[in-house]
Coordinates of C-alpha atoms in Angstrom, one line a residue:
X98 CA 29.9 -2.9 11.5
X99 CA 30.5 -1.7 15.0
X100 CA 29.2 0.7 17.4
X101 CA 31.7 3.5 16.1
X102 CA 31.1 2.8 12.6
X103 CA 30.2 6.5 10.7
X104 CA 26.6 6.0 9.7
X105 CA 23.7 7.9 8.6
X106 CA 20.9 8.1 10.6
X107 CA 18.8 6.7 8.6
X108 CA 18.6 3.3 6.5
X109 CA 16.3 3.3 3.7
X110 CA 15.9 2.6 -0.4
X111 CA 17.5 -0.6 0.6
X112 CA 16.0 -2.8 -2.1
X113 CA 17.0 -6.1 -4.1
X114 CA 18.2 -7.7 -0.8
X115 CA 18.4 -11.4 -0.2
X116 CA 19.6 -13.9 2.6
X117 CA 20.1 -13.4 5.8
X118 CA 20.4 -9.7 7.7
X119 CA 23.7 -9.8 9.2
X120 CA 23.7 -9.6 13.3
X121 CA 26.1 -6.6 13.4
X122 CA 23.1 -4.3 12.2
X123 CA 22.3 -4.7 15.9
X124 CA 25.6 -2.5 16.7
X125 CA 24.1 1.0 14.8
X126 CA 23.0 2.3 18.0
X127 CA 22.4 5.7 16.5
X128 CA 19.8 4.2 13.7
X129 CA 16.7 6.3 13.9
X130 CA 14.9 4.7 10.7
X131 CA 15.2 1.4 9.4
X132 CA 13.8 0.3 6.0
X133 CA 13.9 -3.1 4.8
X134 CA 10.5 -2.8 2.7
X135 CA 10.2 -4.8 -0.5
X136 CA 13.0 -7.5 -0.1
X137 CA 13.5 -11.2 -0.3
X138 CA 15.0 -12.2 3.1
X139 CA 13.3 -15.6 2.9
X140 CA 14.6 -15.5 6.9
X141 CA 13.4 -15.1 10.6
X142 CA 13.2 -11.3 12.1
X143 CA 16.1 -10.6 13.1
X144 CA 16.4 -10.2 16.8
X145 CA 19.4 -7.7 16.4
X146 CA 17.1 -5.1 15.5
X147 CA 15.4 -4.9 19.0
X148 CA 19.1 -3.6 20.0
X149 CA 18.9 -0.6 18.0
X150 CA 18.2 1.9 21.2
X151 CA 17.3 4.9 19.0
X152 CA 15.6 3.1 16.5
X153 CA 12.4 5.4 15.8
X154 CA 10.7 3.7 12.5
X155 CA 11.0 0.1 11.5
X156 CA 9.9 -0.5 8.2
X157 CA 10.1 -4.3 6.9
X158 CA 6.9 -4.5 4.8
X159 CA 6.5 -6.9 2.1
X160 CA 10.1 -8.6 3.0
X161 CA 9.0 -12.4 3.6
X162 CA 10.5 -12.7 7.0
X163 CA 9.1 -16.0 8.5
X164 CA 8.7 -17.1 12.1
X165 CA 7.6 -15.3 15.3
X166 CA 8.2 -11.9 16.5
X167 CA 11.4 -12.1 18.4
X168 CA 11.0 -11.3 22.0
X169 CA 14.2 -8.8 21.9
X170 CA 11.8 -6.7 19.8
X171 CA 10.1 -6.0 22.9
X172 CA 10.5 -3.0 25.5
X173 CA 14.1 -2.7 26.5
X174 CA 13.5 0.9 28.0
X175 CA 15.3 3.0 25.3
X176 CA 13.1 1.2 22.2
X177 CA 9.7 1.5 24.1
X178 CA 10.6 5.2 24.5
X179 CA 11.1 6.3 21.0
X180 CA 9.8 3.6 18.5
X181 CA 6.5 5.6 16.7
X182 CA 6.5 3.8 13.4
X183 CA 6.1 -0.3 13.9
X184 CA 5.2 -1.2 10.2
X185 CA 5.9 -5.5 9.5
X186 CA 2.9 -5.8 7.4
X187 CA 2.8 -8.7 4.6
X188 CA 5.4 -11.2 5.9
X189 CA 4.7 -15.0 7.0
X190 CA 4.8 -13.8 10.7
X191 CA 3.1 -16.6 12.6
X192 CA 2.2 -16.8 16.5
X193 CA 0.2 -14.3 18.6
X194 CA 0.9 -10.7 19.3
X195 CA 3.6 -10.4 21.7
X196 CA 2.0 -8.8 25.0
X197 CA 5.3 -6.3 25.0
X198 CA 3.9 -4.3 22.5
X199 CA 1.7 -2.7 25.0
X200 CA 4.8 -1.0 26.5
X201 CA 5.6 0.7 23.2
X202 CA 4.1 3.9 24.5
X203 CA 5.4 6.2 21.8
X204 CA 3.1 4.5 19.2
X205 CA 1.8 6.6 16.3
X206 CA 1.5 3.4 13.7
X207 CA 0.9 -0.2 13.5
X208 CA 0.6 -2.2 11.0
X209 CA 0.6 -6.2 11.6
X210 CA -1.2 -6.9 9.0
X211 CA -1.3 -9.6 6.0
X212 CA 1.0 -12.2 8.2
X213 CA 0.0 -15.4 10.0
X214 CA -0.7 -14.1 13.4
X215 CA -3.3 -15.7 15.3
X216 CA -5.4 -15.2 18.3
X217 CA -6.9 -13.0 20.3
X218 CA -6.2 -8.9 19.8
X219 CA -4.8 -7.4 22.7
X220 CA -7.1 -5.1 24.9
X221 CA -4.1 -2.8 25.2
X222 CA -3.8 -1.9 21.4
X223 CA -6.9 0.8 22.2
X224 CA -4.8 2.2 24.7
X225 CA -1.6 4.1 23.9
X226 CA -1.8 7.0 26.0
X227 CA -3.9 8.8 22.9
X228 CA -1.0 8.9 20.6
X229 CA -2.1 5.8 18.4
X230 CA -3.2 7.2 14.8
X231 CA -3.0 3.9 12.5
X232 CA -4.0 0.6 13.8
X233 CA -4.1 -2.1 10.9
X234 CA -4.7 -5.8 11.8
X235 CA -5.9 -6.8 8.8
X236 CA -5.7 -10.7 8.6
X237 CA -7.7 -13.8 8.5
X238 CA -6.7 -15.8 11.7
X239 CA -7.6 -13.5 14.9
X240 CA -10.5 -14.0 16.6
X241 CA -12.7 -13.3 19.6
X242 CA -13.7 -9.8 20.8
X243 CA -12.6 -6.7 18.9
X244 CA -10.6 -4.7 21.8
X245 CA -12.7 -1.5 23.3
X246 CA -10.4 0.4 25.3
X247 CA -9.9 3.3 22.7
X248 CA -9.7 6.1 25.6
X249 CA -11.3 9.5 25.4
X250 CA -9.2 12.0 23.5
X251 CA -7.7 9.2 21.2
X252 CA -6.1 10.3 18.4
X253 CA -7.1 7.2 16.0
X254 CA -7.6 8.2 12.5
X255 CA -7.6 5.1 10.8
X256 CA -8.5 1.2 12.3
X257 CA -8.5 -2.0 10.0
X258 CA -9.5 -5.0 11.8
X259 CA -11.0 -6.4 8.7
X260 CA -10.8 -10.3 7.5
X261 CA -10.9 -11.8 10.8
X262 CA -13.0 -14.2 12.7
X263 CA -13.6 -11.2 15.4
X264 CA -17.0 -11.8 17.3
X265 CA -19.5 -9.9 19.6
X266 CA -20.4 -6.0 18.9
X267 CA -18.4 -3.4 17.5
X268 CA -16.4 -1.4 20.0
X269 CA -18.4 1.4 21.8
X270 CA -15.1 3.0 22.7
X271 CA -14.6 3.7 19.3
X272 CA -17.3 6.7 20.1
X273 CA -14.1 7.9 21.8
X274 CA -12.0 8.5 18.8
X275 CA -13.5 11.9 17.8
X276 CA -10.9 12.4 14.8
X277 CA -11.6 8.4 13.3
X278 CA -11.4 9.0 9.9
X279 CA -11.7 5.5 8.4
X280 CA -13.2 2.3 9.8
X281 CA -12.7 -0.9 8.1
X282 CA -14.4 -3.7 10.2
X283 CA -15.6 -6.1 7.5
X284 CA -15.6 -9.7 6.7
X285 CA -15.8 -10.5 10.5
X286 CA -18.3 -12.6 12.6
X287 CA -19.7 -9.3 14.8
X288 CA -23.1 -9.6 15.4
X289 CA -24.3 -6.1 16.6
X290 CA -27.2 -3.9 15.2
X291 CA -25.9 -0.3 13.3
X292 CA -24.2 1.5 16.4
X293 CA -26.2 4.7 17.5
X294 CA -22.7 6.2 18.6
X295 CA -21.4 6.1 15.1
X296 CA -23.0 9.4 14.3
X297 CA -21.1 11.2 16.4
X298 CA -17.7 10.6 14.6
X299 CA -18.1 14.0 12.6
X300 CA -14.6 13.3 11.2
X301 CA -15.6 10.2 9.4
X302 CA -14.8 9.9 5.9
X303 CA -14.8 6.0 5.1
X304 CA -17.3 3.7 6.6
X305 CA -17.1 0.0 6.0
X306 CA -19.4 -2.8 7.7
X307 CA -19.7 -5.4 5.2
X308 CA -21.6 -9.0 6.0
X309 CA -21.5 -7.9 9.5
X310 CA -25.0 -6.6 10.4
X311 CA -27.1 -9.3 10.1
X312 CA -30.6 -7.6 11.1
X313 CA -30.2 -4.1 10.3
X314 CA -33.9 -2.5 9.4
X315 CA -33.6 1.1 8.0
X316 CA -30.7 3.0 6.3
X317 CA -29.3 5.2 9.2
X318 CA -30.8 8.4 7.8
X319 CA -30.0 10.6 11.2
X320 CA -26.6 9.7 10.6
X321 CA -25.9 10.9 7.1
X322 CA -26.6 14.6 8.6
X323 CA -24.0 14.0 11.2
X324 CA -20.7 13.5 9.0
X325 CA -19.5 16.5 8.3
X326 CA -16.3 15.3 6.9
X327 CA -18.1 13.4 4.1
X328 CA -20.3 17.2 3.4
X329 CA -17.2 18.9 1.7
X330 CA -14.6 18.2 -0.8
X331 CA -12.3 20.5 -2.0
X332 CA -8.7 20.1 -3.1
X333 CA -7.0 20.9 0.0
X334 CA -9.4 17.9 1.9
X335 CA -8.3 16.2 -0.7
X336 CA -4.8 16.4 0.1
X337 CA -5.1 15.9 4.0
X338 CA -5.0 12.3 4.0
X339 CA -2.1 11.9 1.3
X340 CA 0.1 14.8 3.8
X341 CA -1.1 12.5 6.8
X342 CA 0.3 9.2 5.7
X343 CA 3.0 11.2 4.1
X344 CA 3.8 11.9 8.1
X345 CA 4.8 8.2 8.8
X346 CA 6.4 7.1 5.8
X347 CA 9.9 7.7 4.7
X348 CA 10.3 11.1 2.4
X349 CA 10.4 9.0 -0.6
X350 CA 7.8 6.5 0.4
X351 CA 6.2 6.8 -3.2
X352 CA 9.4 4.7 -4.3
X353 CA 8.5 2.0 -2.2
X354 CA 4.4 2.8 -2.3
X355 CA 3.7 4.6 -5.5
X356 CA 0.2 4.6 -4.9
X357 CA 0.0 4.7 -1.0
X358 CA 0.6 2.2 1.8
X359 CA -3.0 1.6 3.1
X360 CA -5.2 0.2 0.8
X361 CA -8.9 -0.6 1.1
X362 CA -11.0 -3.1 -1.0
X363 CA -14.6 -2.5 -1.8
X364 CA -17.0 -2.6 -4.6
X365 CA -16.2 0.1 -6.9
X366 CA -17.4 1.0 -10.3
X367 CA -18.9 -2.5 -10.4
X368 CA -16.3 -5.0 -9.1
X369 CA -14.5 -5.5 -6.3
X370 CA -11.2 -3.3 -6.7
X371 CA -8.4 -2.7 -4.2
X372 CA -7.7 1.0 -4.0
X373 CA -4.2 1.7 -2.7
X374 CA -4.3 5.2 -2.8
X375 CA -6.8 6.7 -0.2
X376 CA -6.9 10.2 -1.9
X377 CA -8.6 8.8 -4.6
X378 CA -11.7 7.3 -2.3
X379 CA -11.2 9.6 0.1
X380 CA -14.7 9.4 1.1
X381 CA -17.2 6.9 0.9
X382 CA -20.1 4.6 2.8
X383 CA -19.7 1.0 2.1
X384 CA -22.8 -1.0 3.7
X385 CA -23.1 -3.6 1.3
X386 CA -24.1 -7.5 2.2
X387 CA -26.2 -6.3 5.1
X388 CA -29.9 -6.6 5.7
X389 CA -30.8 -3.0 5.4
X390 CA -34.8 -2.8 4.0
X391 CA -36.8 0.2 3.6
X392 CA -36.3 3.2 0.9
X393 CA -32.8 4.9 0.1
X394 CA -33.0 8.1 2.7
X395 CA -32.7 11.3 0.9
X396 CA -30.5 12.6 3.4
X397 CA -27.6 10.8 2.1
X398 CA -27.8 13.7 -0.5
X399 CA -26.1 15.7 2.8
X400 CA -22.6 14.1 1.9
X401 CA -21.5 16.3 -0.9
X402 CA -18.2 15.2 -0.8
X403 CA -19.1 11.3 -0.9
X404 CA -17.4 9.4 -4.1
X405 CA -18.3 5.8 -3.1
X406 CA -21.6 4.5 -2.3
X407 CA -22.4 0.9 -1.9
X408 CA -25.7 -0.6 -0.7
X409 CA -25.4 -3.5 -2.5
X410 CA -26.8 -6.9 -1.6
X411 CA -29.6 -5.6 1.0
X412 CA -33.5 -5.7 0.7
X413 CA -33.9 -2.0 -0.4
X414 CA -37.0 -1.0 -1.7
X415 CA -38.6 1.5 -3.5
X416 CA -37.4 4.3 -5.9
X417 CA -34.0 5.3 -6.7
X418 CA -34.1 9.0 -5.0
X419 CA -33.6 12.2 -7.8
X420 CA -31.5 13.9 -4.8
X421 CA -28.7 11.8 -5.5
X422 CA -28.1 13.8 -9.0
X423 CA -26.7 16.6 -6.8
X424 CA -23.7 14.2 -5.2
X425 CA -21.8 15.9 -7.9
X426 CA -18.4 14.2 -6.7
X427 CA -20.1 10.9 -7.0
X428 CA -17.6 8.4 -8.7
X429 CA -19.3 4.7 -8.1
X430 CA -22.6 3.9 -7.2
X431 CA -23.5 0.7 -6.5
X432 CA -26.6 -0.5 -5.9
X433 CA -26.8 -4.1 -6.7
X434 CA -28.7 -6.8 -5.3
X435 CA -31.3 -4.9 -3.9
X436 CA -35.5 -4.4 -4.8
X437 CA -35.5 -1.1 -6.3
X438 CA -38.1 -1.2 -8.6
X439 CA -38.8 2.4 -10.5
X440 CA -36.4 3.7 -13.7
X441 CA -37.7 6.3 -15.0
X442 CA -35.3 7.6 -17.4
X443 CA -32.5 6.2 -19.9
X444 CA -30.2 7.6 -22.2
X445 CA -27.0 5.7 -23.4
X446 CA -26.8 7.9 -26.8
X447 CA -23.7 8.6 -28.6
X448 CA -21.4 6.2 -27.1
X449 CA -19.6 3.2 -28.8
X450 CA -21.9 0.0 -27.4
X451 CA -22.4 -2.9 -29.3
X452 CA -24.5 -5.7 -29.4
X453 CA -28.7 -6.6 -29.1
X454 CA -30.6 -4.2 -26.9
X455 CA -32.0 -6.4 -24.0
X456 CA -36.0 -6.6 -24.6
X457 CA -36.9 -7.6 -20.9
X458 CA -38.5 -5.6 -18.2
X459 CA -38.7 -1.9 -18.5
X460 CA -36.5 -1.9 -21.9
X461 CA -38.6 -1.8 -24.1
X462 CA -40.7 1.3 -22.7
X463 CA -37.8 3.6 -23.8
X464 CA -38.2 5.1 -27.3
X465 CA -35.4 4.9 -30.0
X466 CA -33.8 8.7 -28.5
X467 CA -32.6 6.5 -25.4
X468 CA -29.9 4.7 -27.5
X469 CA -29.3 5.9 -30.9
X470 CA -26.2 7.3 -32.0
X471 CA -24.5 4.0 -30.9
X472 CA -23.6 2.5 -34.8
X473 CA -23.0 -1.3 -33.7
X474 CA -26.2 -1.6 -31.4
X475 CA -29.3 -3.3 -32.9
X476 CA -32.8 -4.5 -31.7
X477 CA -35.6 -2.6 -30.9
X478 CA -36.5 0.1 -30.3
X479 CA -33.4 1.1 -33.4
X480 CA -34.5 0.2 -36.8
X481 CA -31.4 -2.4 -37.3
X482 CA -32.6 -5.4 -36.3
X483 CA -30.2 -8.1 -34.1
X484 CA -27.8 -9.8 -36.2
X485 CA -28.6 -13.4 -34.7
X486 CA -32.1 -15.0 -34.0
X487 CA -31.1 -15.8 -30.4
X488 CA -32.8 -13.6 -28.3
X489 CA -30.9 -11.3 -25.9
X490 CA -29.9 -11.9 -22.4
X491 CA -31.9 -10.7 -19.2
X492 CA -28.7 -9.3 -18.1
X493 CA -28.4 -6.8 -20.8
X494 CA -24.7 -7.7 -21.7
X495 CA -23.7 -4.7 -23.8
X496 CA -19.8 -4.9 -25.1
X497 CA -18.2 -1.6 -25.3
X498 CA -14.7 -0.7 -27.4
X499 CA -11.4 -1.7 -25.4
X500 CA -9.7 0.8 -26.8
X501 CA -11.8 3.5 -25.5
X502 CA -11.4 2.0 -21.8
X503 CA -7.7 3.1 -22.0
X504 CA -9.1 6.6 -21.3
X505 CA -12.2 5.5 -19.0
X506 CA -14.0 7.9 -17.5
X507 CA -14.0 8.6 -13.5
X508 CA -17.8 8.7 -13.3
X509 CA -19.2 4.6 -13.2
X510 CA -21.8 3.9 -11.8
X511 CA -23.2 0.3 -11.8
X512 CA -26.7 -0.7 -10.8
X513 CA -28.1 -4.4 -10.9
X514 CA -31.4 -5.2 -10.3
X515 CA -32.9 -8.1 -8.2
X516 CA -34.8 -11.0 -8.5
X517 CA -36.3 -10.3 -12.0
X518 CA -36.7 -6.3 -11.4
X519 CA -34.4 -3.7 -13.0
X520 CA -31.1 -5.1 -14.5
X521 CA -29.3 -1.7 -15.2
X522 CA -26.3 0.0 -15.0
X523 CA -24.6 3.5 -15.2
X524 CA -21.1 4.8 -16.6
X525 CA -20.7 8.7 -17.1
X526 CA -18.3 9.7 -20.0
X527 CA -17.8 8.2 -23.2
X528 CA -15.2 5.2 -22.7
X529 CA -16.7 2.0 -21.8
X530 CA -15.3 -1.2 -21.1
X531 CA -17.4 -5.0 -21.4
X532 CA -20.1 -3.8 -19.3
X533 CA -24.2 -4.0 -18.6
X534 CA -26.4 -1.3 -19.9
X535 CA -25.4 2.0 -19.1
X536 CA -28.1 4.5 -18.7
X537 CA -27.8 8.3 -17.5
X538 CA -30.5 9.5 -15.4
X539 CA -30.9 13.0 -16.7
X540 CA -33.8 14.2 -14.6
X541 CA -31.6 13.7 -11.8
X542 CA -29.9 16.1 -12.5
X543 CA -26.3 14.4 -13.1
X544 CA -24.4 16.2 -15.9
X545 CA -22.4 14.3 -18.1
X546 CA -18.9 14.9 -18.5
X547 CA -15.4 13.2 -18.9
X548 CA -12.9 13.9 -16.3
X549 CA -9.1 12.6 -16.4
X550 CA -7.7 12.1 -13.5
X551 CA -4.3 13.9 -13.0
X552 CA -1.1 12.2 -12.1
X553 CA 0.9 13.9 -9.8
X554 CA 4.4 14.1 -10.0
X555 CA 6.2 12.5 -7.1
X556 CA 9.4 14.3 -6.1

């Protein structure tokens, strides 16, 4: 390759490559997009990429690159003025974040996640002249304090600093990011109370603070009245995040990221799951593994657009509020490992559940009408006796049809009791996997209906 070689402005869909990248790649001085995602180079990131003076987008996602980020990828004048998308996640890069990244003033997306980078995050990462929209440093080796230099008027929409060793407080300057939609700070060593300024982030869609705040007190009821973006859900809003992400991936990025580039792992539908497609979980509150106490505030029902709520592993007490029944978009509710004490209504009728009905706690109080229509269930209050003499386990393990699970319903809610109190769960719909007892709080007004996801056709 020479600088005079006729060549397109974009190199993308380059898959199934291995070995070394030729140094002559650096001669393509008109190249604007370089997409090498999902290859197996097993070499160092080539320094010749740093000479691509017209480059606006670099994507080397999941390429098995190793070594340190080359200094030559830094701010030669032409590159620093144009580069907008810098995605080098899921490689084996080592060392610290190089300081020359601070000079990439046109950055729109910076994704350094899932490498072996270490050291303290640069404070400049919050100060990219207001243009940075996505910042992802998810990993395991960053330490020190979180960047606290986010400016007024910042365009930051997504920040992921999860799974590191960051300490101190949640950065107050995030309050300047008025359009922030996704904040994921879980699994660090941050020691802070629930930030008052979070109530000012009206566009917040997904909030994740797991194992973060050791002494929390009451759930922030008043904030549930402020987060306007969580109050609505319609088709145009559910498409918004997808369109936003499309703006910084190639036109055919679903070829490389069939379920979307940005992923998030949370307790959803009864288990820890990685969701790779943000539109499916666009609005959620995940405050598990903290020390919230008191009752679940009724103001949470203001957030009509919520699809995921996880308040697991706290010290919440009292009743499950009936107002949760008004959250008609809710797909997953996890209240496990709390001290909730009251279950008024149980209905698991006309499903394909099998095994003995648990006899512990409140279950004996529910009548025949709560579980009939399941031909393979046995034990009281049903007339069919248990098929063995062993007492049912307290965990209320009931197994469902695997064949039915292949078309599972969207609605799955699991509520596992704590310290010998309620041990129950919920799946909405008629399709069950192996699960704990499923209950449907009819008096809460939730409608029982099966919804099938429509797989969008990608051009």
